[in-house]
């Protein structure tokens, strides 16, 4: 496992880290035992950074991570999120009182006195025009409730606006072979400002692992079933907002480029790691074998420029029209 410096925090984090949404909920049933086995495998594979949120399984994901931390001696940095407890995403909900109370809940769930990294959880765009929200976060940092803060965003424009706030340490954004726009304008600016980037949904919700087919089905409580058209939250969080049939067509084009010895998941993650502005990819994993597969991407050779150009061309021809101007 290779490590990269996270923004200006001084932390060296695993370039393949762990996304803990699926072990919380909204991805079909995952038992506590399976979830903990996946988490332990991540640490065994060199992962020292975990992304979670207060709402993943209503605190379940955070509580599982607290159990992991108790069982392991090594330093494990936890990035959690706040904001999605609001019944409706409106800027008026981002009050001092609400933020403080959400953070207190996360502190309890994570069994800690100070959060390592708190991210605003895809708040409405208007939040980035309200400096007072960031002042609250500064105050909570001064009070010792959180060490650093960052944001998780849906849109490139939100990312660009967020990094105008000097204490935003990290931006989490969807970035993968099917979502290439962040690399154009945002990455150079984030790099220049030394803002860490967490590449989320790196496998396009599993689509880029190459295991799905046109007739693949998903259980009722899996967002790949219930959020396919954005019924519950931003449709971009499910298969990166790419129509499944079109995505499968592009996956087959990518498969034709697969270097010997790489799994499709590793290829997708290795592609992300080619961008030095990215601090880490945070693939979700429900089982130890998935986690081990994903973590090996860090040890694989860089992709040649011709392969990068071909993936860009697949994106341009097949995917771009659906996503490029949308997020
Ligand atoms: N708004 C936000 O801030 C936000 C939104 C989304 C995600 N996130 C964060 O980003 C993380 C990653 O995104 P994500 O979990 O949505 O999507 P993802 O990482 O693209 O896909 C994860 C899913 O793909 C499958 N998978 C993983 N590794 C695999 C492998 N090696 N082989 C085959 N299948 C594999 C697993 O599901 P199956 O086995 O069921 O296929 C897993 O749950 C999340 O866990 C969360 O921490 C944040």
Short mmCIF file of C-alpha atoms and ligand atoms in Angstrom, two decimals:
data_model
loop_
_atom_site.label_atom_id
_atom_site.label_comp_id
_atom_site.label_asym_id
_atom_site.label_seq_id
_atom_site.Cartn_x
_atom_site.Cartn_y
_atom_site.Cartn_z
CA UNK A 1 0.00 0.00 0.00
CA UNK A 2 1.27 3.46 -0.87
CA UNK A 3 0.37 6.54 1.13
CA UNK A 4 -0.32 10.16 0.10
CA UNK A 5 -0.41 13.33 2.18
CA UNK A 6 -3.96 14.51 2.87
CA UNK A 7 -4.10 18.22 2.08
CA UNK A 8 -2.39 20.32 4.76
CA UNK A 9 -3.26 17.93 7.59
CA UNK A 10 0.14 16.23 7.55
CA UNK A 11 -1.62 12.84 7.63
CA UNK A 12 -0.29 10.19 5.29
CA UNK A 13 -3.28 8.17 4.19
CA UNK A 14 -3.56 4.96 2.20
CA UNK A 15 -4.15 5.80 -1.47
CA UNK A 16 -6.75 3.04 -1.54
CA UNK A 17 -8.83 3.64 1.55
CA UNK A 18 -12.24 2.32 2.62
CA UNK A 19 -15.75 3.66 2.04
CA UNK A 20 -18.07 2.50 4.80
CA UNK A 21 -21.49 3.24 3.32
CA UNK A 22 -22.33 -0.31 2.21
CA UNK A 23 -21.56 -1.74 5.66
CA UNK A 24 -24.02 0.74 7.15
CA UNK A 25 -27.05 0.29 4.94
CA UNK A 26 -28.80 1.00 1.61
CA UNK A 27 -26.87 -1.77 -0.19
CA UNK A 28 -28.86 -4.85 0.84
CA UNK A 29 -28.12 -6.87 3.97
CA UNK A 30 -24.57 -6.98 5.32
CA UNK A 31 -24.18 -8.66 8.73
CA UNK A 32 -22.06 -7.14 11.52
CA UNK A 33 -19.66 -10.08 11.17
CA UNK A 34 -19.22 -9.54 7.42
CA UNK A 35 -18.82 -5.79 7.91
CA UNK A 36 -16.19 -6.21 10.62
CA UNK A 37 -14.35 -8.83 8.56
CA UNK A 38 -14.23 -6.37 5.64
CA UNK A 39 -12.96 -3.58 7.93
CA UNK A 40 -10.27 -5.80 9.47
CA UNK A 41 -9.15 -6.91 6.02
CA UNK A 42 -8.80 -3.25 5.04
CA UNK A 43 -6.50 -2.56 8.00
CA UNK A 44 -4.57 -5.78 7.30
CA UNK A 45 -4.08 -4.52 3.74
CA UNK A 46 -2.60 -1.20 4.89
CA UNK A 47 -5.73 0.99 4.92
CA UNK A 48 -5.50 3.71 7.59
CA UNK A 49 -8.35 5.97 6.45
CA UNK A 50 -12.08 5.24 6.50
CA UNK A 51 -14.91 7.36 5.15
CA UNK A 52 -18.30 7.10 6.81
CA UNK A 53 -21.33 9.28 7.68
CA UNK A 54 -23.75 9.68 10.56
CA UNK A 55 -26.62 8.52 8.37
CA UNK A 56 -25.08 5.28 7.03
CA UNK A 57 -27.42 2.83 8.72
CA UNK A 58 -28.39 5.57 11.19
CA UNK A 59 -25.02 5.45 12.97
CA UNK A 60 -24.40 1.73 12.41
CA UNK A 61 -21.42 2.30 10.12
CA UNK A 62 -19.80 4.65 12.67
CA UNK A 63 -20.42 2.18 15.51
CA UNK A 64 -18.83 -0.68 13.54
CA UNK A 65 -15.78 1.51 12.93
CA UNK A 66 -15.59 2.24 16.68
CA UNK A 67 -15.52 -1.53 17.27
CA UNK A 68 -12.75 -1.91 14.69
CA UNK A 69 -10.70 0.85 16.33
CA UNK A 70 -11.08 -0.74 19.74
CA UNK A 71 -9.83 -4.06 18.40
CA UNK A 72 -6.78 -2.65 16.57
CA UNK A 73 -3.73 -0.79 17.83
CA UNK A 74 -2.80 1.00 14.63
CA UNK A 75 -3.79 4.58 13.89
CA UNK A 76 -7.01 4.68 11.88
CA UNK A 77 -8.21 8.08 10.67
CA UNK A 78 -11.97 8.39 10.35
CA UNK A 79 -13.73 10.91 8.14
CA UNK A 80 -17.41 11.22 8.91
CA UNK A 81 -20.14 13.51 7.58
CA UNK A 82 -23.04 15.60 8.78
CA UNK A 83 -26.04 17.23 7.18
CA UNK A 84 -28.18 14.45 5.76
CA UNK A 85 -30.28 14.15 8.91
CA UNK A 86 -32.21 17.15 7.67
CA UNK A 87 -35.64 16.17 6.40
CA UNK A 88 -35.08 18.50 3.44
CA UNK A 89 -31.78 19.81 2.12
CA UNK A 90 -32.17 23.53 2.76
CA UNK A 91 -29.45 25.96 3.74
CA UNK A 92 -31.51 27.07 6.76
CA UNK A 93 -30.88 23.63 8.30
CA UNK A 94 -27.13 24.23 8.57
CA UNK A 95 -27.40 26.01 11.92
CA UNK A 96 -24.95 26.02 14.82
CA UNK A 97 -27.44 24.05 16.87
CA UNK A 98 -27.98 21.32 14.26
CA UNK A 99 -24.30 20.97 13.36
CA UNK A 100 -23.35 20.72 17.04
CA UNK A 101 -25.98 18.10 17.74
CA UNK A 102 -25.09 15.95 14.67
CA UNK A 103 -21.44 16.09 15.65
CA UNK A 104 -22.21 15.07 19.23
CA UNK A 105 -24.04 12.01 17.86
CA UNK A 106 -21.04 11.07 15.70
CA UNK A 107 -18.67 11.50 18.65
CA UNK A 108 -20.83 9.09 20.63
CA UNK A 109 -21.11 6.56 17.82
CA UNK A 110 -17.37 6.67 17.15
CA UNK A 111 -16.53 6.54 20.88
CA UNK A 112 -14.21 9.50 20.66
CA UNK A 113 -13.85 13.05 22.01
CA UNK A 114 -12.69 14.61 18.73
CA UNK A 115 -13.65 13.79 15.15
CA UNK A 116 -10.61 13.46 12.87
CA UNK A 117 -12.33 14.92 9.83
CA UNK A 118 -15.90 16.17 9.53
CA UNK A 119 -17.35 16.67 6.05
CA UNK A 120 -20.53 18.53 5.14
CA UNK A 121 -22.56 15.81 3.43
CA UNK A 122 -23.52 17.15 0.00
CA UNK A 123 -25.27 20.24 1.31
CA UNK A 124 -27.26 22.47 -1.03
CA UNK A 125 -25.11 24.71 -3.22
CA UNK A 126 -26.29 27.76 -1.28
CA UNK A 127 -24.26 26.62 1.77
CA UNK A 128 -21.10 27.66 -0.09
CA UNK A 129 -22.41 31.21 -0.16
CA UNK A 130 -22.93 31.27 3.61
CA UNK A 131 -19.57 31.85 5.31
CA UNK A 132 -21.31 31.66 8.69
CA UNK A 133 -21.67 27.88 8.24
CA UNK A 134 -17.89 27.59 7.97
CA UNK A 135 -17.47 29.87 10.98
CA UNK A 136 -19.49 27.36 12.99
CA UNK A 137 -17.12 24.60 11.86
CA UNK A 138 -14.12 26.75 12.83
CA UNK A 139 -15.66 27.23 16.28
CA UNK A 140 -16.29 23.50 16.67
CA UNK A 141 -12.65 22.88 15.74
CA UNK A 142 -11.53 25.43 18.34
CA UNK A 143 -13.74 23.72 20.90
CA UNK A 144 -11.92 20.44 20.18
CA UNK A 145 -14.96 18.67 18.72
CA UNK A 146 -13.24 18.11 15.38
CA UNK A 147 -9.66 18.29 14.20
CA UNK A 148 -10.26 19.20 10.56
CA UNK A 149 -13.20 19.71 8.26
CA UNK A 150 -13.95 19.32 4.58
CA UNK A 151 -16.90 18.88 2.27
CA UNK A 152 -18.48 16.21 0.14
CA UNK A 153 -19.97 17.67 -3.03
CA UNK A 154 -22.13 16.63 -5.95
CA UNK A 155 -20.91 19.22 -8.46
CA UNK A 156 -17.55 20.50 -9.66
CA UNK A 157 -18.83 24.08 -9.19
CA UNK A 158 -19.48 23.36 -5.50
CA UNK A 159 -15.98 21.96 -5.15
CA UNK A 160 -14.46 25.08 -6.69
CA UNK A 161 -16.47 27.33 -4.40
CA UNK A 162 -15.78 25.22 -1.29
CA UNK A 163 -12.01 25.60 -1.59
CA UNK A 164 -12.34 29.36 -1.31
CA UNK A 165 -12.85 28.75 2.41
CA UNK A 166 -9.33 28.59 3.81
CA UNK A 167 -9.95 25.86 6.39
CA UNK A 168 -11.58 23.38 4.02
CA UNK A 169 -8.98 20.61 4.07
CA UNK A 170 -10.66 18.06 1.84
CA UNK A 171 -13.18 17.72 -0.95
CA UNK A 172 -14.91 14.43 -1.59
CA UNK A 173 -16.25 14.10 -5.13
CA UNK A 174 -17.35 11.36 -7.53
CA UNK A 175 -14.36 10.58 -9.72
CA UNK A 176 -13.92 7.46 -11.83
CA UNK A 177 -13.61 6.40 -15.50
CA UNK A 178 -17.26 7.44 -15.94
CA UNK A 179 -16.95 10.80 -14.17
CA UNK A 180 -13.88 12.57 -15.52
CA UNK A 181 -14.84 16.24 -15.32
CA UNK A 182 -13.32 16.94 -11.87
CA UNK A 183 -9.84 16.46 -13.37
CA UNK A 184 -10.28 19.37 -15.78
CA UNK A 185 -10.71 22.52 -13.70
CA UNK A 186 -10.99 21.41 -10.12
CA UNK A 187 -7.94 19.16 -9.62
CA UNK A 188 -5.33 21.79 -10.62
CA UNK A 189 -6.90 24.34 -8.26
CA UNK A 190 -7.20 21.91 -5.37
CA UNK A 191 -3.60 20.88 -5.85
CA UNK A 192 -2.46 24.47 -5.90
CA UNK A 193 -4.29 25.11 -2.62
CA UNK A 194 -3.13 21.80 -1.11
CA UNK A 195 -6.65 20.54 -0.60
CA UNK A 196 -7.00 16.77 -0.23
CA UNK A 197 -9.28 14.95 -2.67
CA UNK A 198 -11.25 11.84 -1.79
CA UNK A 199 -12.44 10.04 -4.93
CA UNK A 200 -15.77 8.52 -4.05
CA UNK A 201 -17.91 5.97 -5.92
CA UNK A 202 -14.64 4.87 -7.56
CA UNK A 203 -16.19 1.67 -8.92
CA UNK A 204 -19.39 3.39 -10.14
CA UNK A 205 -21.35 1.41 -7.49
CA UNK A 206 -19.71 -1.85 -8.63
CA UNK A 207 -20.40 -1.30 -12.34
CA UNK A 208 -16.71 -0.84 -13.15
CA UNK A 209 -15.86 -4.22 -11.58
CA UNK A 210 -17.33 -5.72 -14.74
CA UNK A 211 -19.56 -8.19 -12.87
CA UNK A 212 -22.98 -6.88 -13.90
CA UNK A 213 -25.07 -7.81 -16.91
CA UNK A 214 -28.20 -6.37 -18.45
CA UNK A 215 -30.35 -8.76 -16.44
CA UNK A 216 -28.58 -8.18 -13.09
CA UNK A 217 -31.09 -7.50 -10.31
CA UNK A 218 -30.74 -5.80 -6.95
CA UNK A 219 -32.72 -6.39 -3.75
CA UNK A 220 -35.35 -3.86 -2.71
CA UNK A 221 -33.23 -2.18 -0.01
CA UNK A 222 -30.23 -1.71 -2.34
CA UNK A 223 -30.03 1.82 -3.82
CA UNK A 224 -29.08 0.26 -7.16
CA UNK A 225 -32.72 -0.85 -7.13
CA UNK A 226 -34.58 1.98 -5.40
CA UNK A 227 -32.50 4.99 -6.50
CA UNK A 228 -31.91 4.05 -10.14
CA UNK A 229 -33.84 7.15 -11.18
CA UNK A 230 -32.98 9.35 -8.21
CA UNK A 231 -36.11 8.65 -6.14
CA UNK A 232 -34.29 8.86 -2.78
CA UNK A 233 -31.18 11.02 -3.39
CA UNK A 234 -29.05 12.44 -6.21
CA UNK A 235 -29.14 9.93 -9.05
CA UNK A 236 -25.42 10.55 -9.58
CA UNK A 237 -24.68 8.45 -6.47
CA UNK A 238 -26.07 5.33 -8.17
CA UNK A 239 -23.89 3.94 -10.99
CA UNK A 240 -22.41 7.48 -11.12
CA UNK A 241 -25.60 8.63 -12.84
CA UNK A 242 -24.87 6.51 -15.91
CA UNK A 243 -27.69 4.51 -17.44
CA UNK A 244 -26.97 0.83 -16.72
CA UNK A 245 -27.19 -0.40 -20.34
CA UNK A 246 -24.90 2.36 -21.58
CA UNK A 247 -22.53 1.76 -18.66
CA UNK A 248 -22.34 -1.95 -19.48
CA UNK A 249 -21.47 -1.11 -23.08
CA UNK A 250 -18.60 1.13 -21.91
CA UNK A 251 -17.45 -1.49 -19.39
CA UNK A 252 -17.00 -3.99 -22.23
CA UNK A 253 -14.88 -1.45 -24.12
CA UNK A 254 -12.77 -0.95 -20.99
CA UNK A 255 -12.47 -4.72 -20.48
CA UNK A 256 -10.77 -4.97 -23.86
CA UNK A 257 -7.94 -2.80 -22.47
CA UNK A 258 -7.41 -4.80 -19.27
CA UNK A 259 -3.69 -5.39 -18.64
CA UNK A 260 -2.70 -8.95 -17.76
CA UNK A 261 -2.92 -9.65 -14.04
CA UNK A 262 -5.34 -6.83 -13.22
CA UNK A 263 -8.91 -7.35 -12.10
CA UNK A 264 -11.44 -4.86 -13.50
CA UNK A 265 -11.82 -3.29 -10.04
CA UNK A 266 -8.05 -2.84 -9.79
CA UNK A 267 -7.92 -1.34 -13.27
CA UNK A 268 -10.63 1.19 -12.35
CA UNK A 269 -8.85 2.13 -9.12
CA UNK A 270 -5.43 2.27 -10.76
CA UNK A 271 -6.89 4.70 -13.31
CA UNK A 272 -7.92 7.02 -10.45
CA UNK A 273 -4.50 6.78 -8.80
CA UNK A 274 -2.90 8.05 -12.02
CA UNK A 275 -4.10 11.54 -10.98
CA UNK A 276 -1.68 12.95 -8.45
CA UNK A 277 -4.18 15.55 -7.22
CA UNK A 278 -6.21 12.65 -5.77
CA UNK A 279 -5.28 11.76 -2.22
CA UNK A 280 -7.17 8.49 -2.10
CA UNK A 281 -9.93 6.45 -3.64
CA UNK A 282 -12.48 5.21 -1.12
CA UNK A 283 -14.05 2.07 -2.61
CA UNK A 284 -16.85 0.48 -0.64
CA UNK A 285 -16.43 -3.19 0.24
CA UNK A 286 -18.84 -5.64 1.81
CA UNK A 287 -16.55 -8.64 2.09
CA UNK A 288 -12.84 -9.23 2.78
CA UNK A 289 -12.21 -10.60 -0.72
CA UNK A 290 -13.50 -7.38 -2.31
CA UNK A 291 -11.36 -5.27 0.01
CA UNK A 292 -8.23 -7.31 -0.72
CA UNK A 293 -8.90 -7.10 -4.46
CA UNK A 294 -9.29 -3.31 -4.26
CA UNK A 295 -6.25 -2.68 -2.06
CA UNK A 296 -3.95 -4.52 -4.46
CA UNK A 297 -4.53 -1.72 -6.98
CA UNK A 298 -2.01 0.38 -5.06
CA UNK A 299 0.79 -2.10 -5.80
CA UNK A 300 0.15 -2.36 -9.53
CA UNK A 301 2.20 -0.59 -12.20
CA UNK A 302 1.00 2.79 -13.49
CA UNK A 303 -1.09 2.67 -16.67
CA UNK A 304 0.64 3.70 -19.91
CA UNK A 305 -0.41 6.99 -21.56
CA UNK A 306 -2.01 5.08 -24.50
CA UNK A 307 -4.33 3.27 -22.09
CA UNK A 308 -5.25 6.54 -20.36
CA UNK A 309 -6.01 8.07 -23.76
CA UNK A 310 -8.19 5.11 -24.74
CA UNK A 311 -10.21 5.35 -21.53
CA UNK A 312 -10.68 9.03 -22.17
CA UNK A 313 -11.90 8.24 -25.65
CA UNK A 314 -14.40 5.64 -24.34
CA UNK A 315 -15.68 8.29 -21.92
CA UNK A 316 -15.93 10.93 -24.62
CA UNK A 317 -17.76 8.68 -27.07
CA UNK A 318 -20.05 6.69 -24.79
CA UNK A 319 -20.53 8.36 -21.39
CA UNK A 320 -19.76 12.07 -21.60
CA UNK A 321 -23.08 13.24 -23.04
CA UNK A 322 -24.95 11.80 -20.04
CA UNK A 323 -22.84 13.17 -17.22
CA UNK A 324 -20.29 15.79 -18.20
CA UNK A 325 -22.37 18.95 -17.89
CA UNK A 326 -24.66 17.58 -15.22
CA UNK A 327 -22.26 17.39 -12.29
N1 LIG B 1 -22.68 11.81 -0.72
C1 LIG B 1 -21.56 11.26 -0.31
O1 LIG B 1 -20.78 11.88 0.38
C2 LIG B 1 -21.26 9.85 -0.71
C3 LIG B 1 -22.05 9.20 -1.66
C4 LIG B 1 -21.68 7.95 -2.10
C5 LIG B 1 -20.55 7.34 -1.57
N2 LIG B 1 -19.81 7.97 -0.62
C6 LIG B 1 -18.61 7.33 -0.03
O2 LIG B 1 -17.83 6.75 -1.07
C7 LIG B 1 -17.66 5.36 -0.79
C8 LIG B 1 -17.52 4.58 -2.09
O3 LIG B 1 -18.63 4.73 -2.92
P1 LIG B 1 -19.75 3.62 -3.04
O4 LIG B 1 -19.60 2.64 -1.92
O5 LIG B 1 -21.04 4.32 -3.22
O6 LIG B 1 -19.46 2.92 -4.43
P2 LIG B 1 -18.24 2.08 -5.03
O7 LIG B 1 -17.08 2.15 -4.12
O8 LIG B 1 -18.08 2.54 -6.42
O9 LIG B 1 -18.86 0.61 -5.08
C9 LIG B 1 -18.86 -0.17 -3.92
C10 LIG B 1 -19.60 -1.49 -4.16
O10 LIG B 1 -19.07 -2.23 -5.25
C11 LIG B 1 -19.00 -3.62 -4.94
N3 LIG B 1 -17.57 -3.97 -4.91
C12 LIG B 1 -16.57 -3.34 -4.22
N4 LIG B 1 -15.37 -3.88 -4.49
C13 LIG B 1 -15.59 -4.89 -5.35
C14 LIG B 1 -14.75 -5.83 -6.00
N5 LIG B 1 -13.43 -5.80 -5.81
N6 LIG B 1 -15.30 -6.72 -6.83
C15 LIG B 1 -16.64 -6.74 -7.04
N7 LIG B 1 -17.50 -5.88 -6.47
C16 LIG B 1 -16.98 -4.96 -5.62
C17 LIG B 1 -19.67 -3.78 -3.58
O11 LIG B 1 -21.09 -3.97 -3.70
P3 LIG B 1 -21.77 -5.35 -4.22
O12 LIG B 1 -20.92 -6.48 -3.78
O13 LIG B 1 -23.13 -5.35 -3.61
O14 LIG B 1 -21.85 -5.21 -5.72
C18 LIG B 1 -19.44 -2.41 -2.95
O15 LIG B 1 -20.36 -2.09 -1.96
C19 LIG B 1 -18.89 5.01 0.05
O16 LIG B 1 -18.74 3.81 0.76
C20 LIG B 1 -18.97 6.23 0.94
O17 LIG B 1 -18.01 6.15 1.96
C21 LIG B 1 -20.14 9.21 -0.19
#
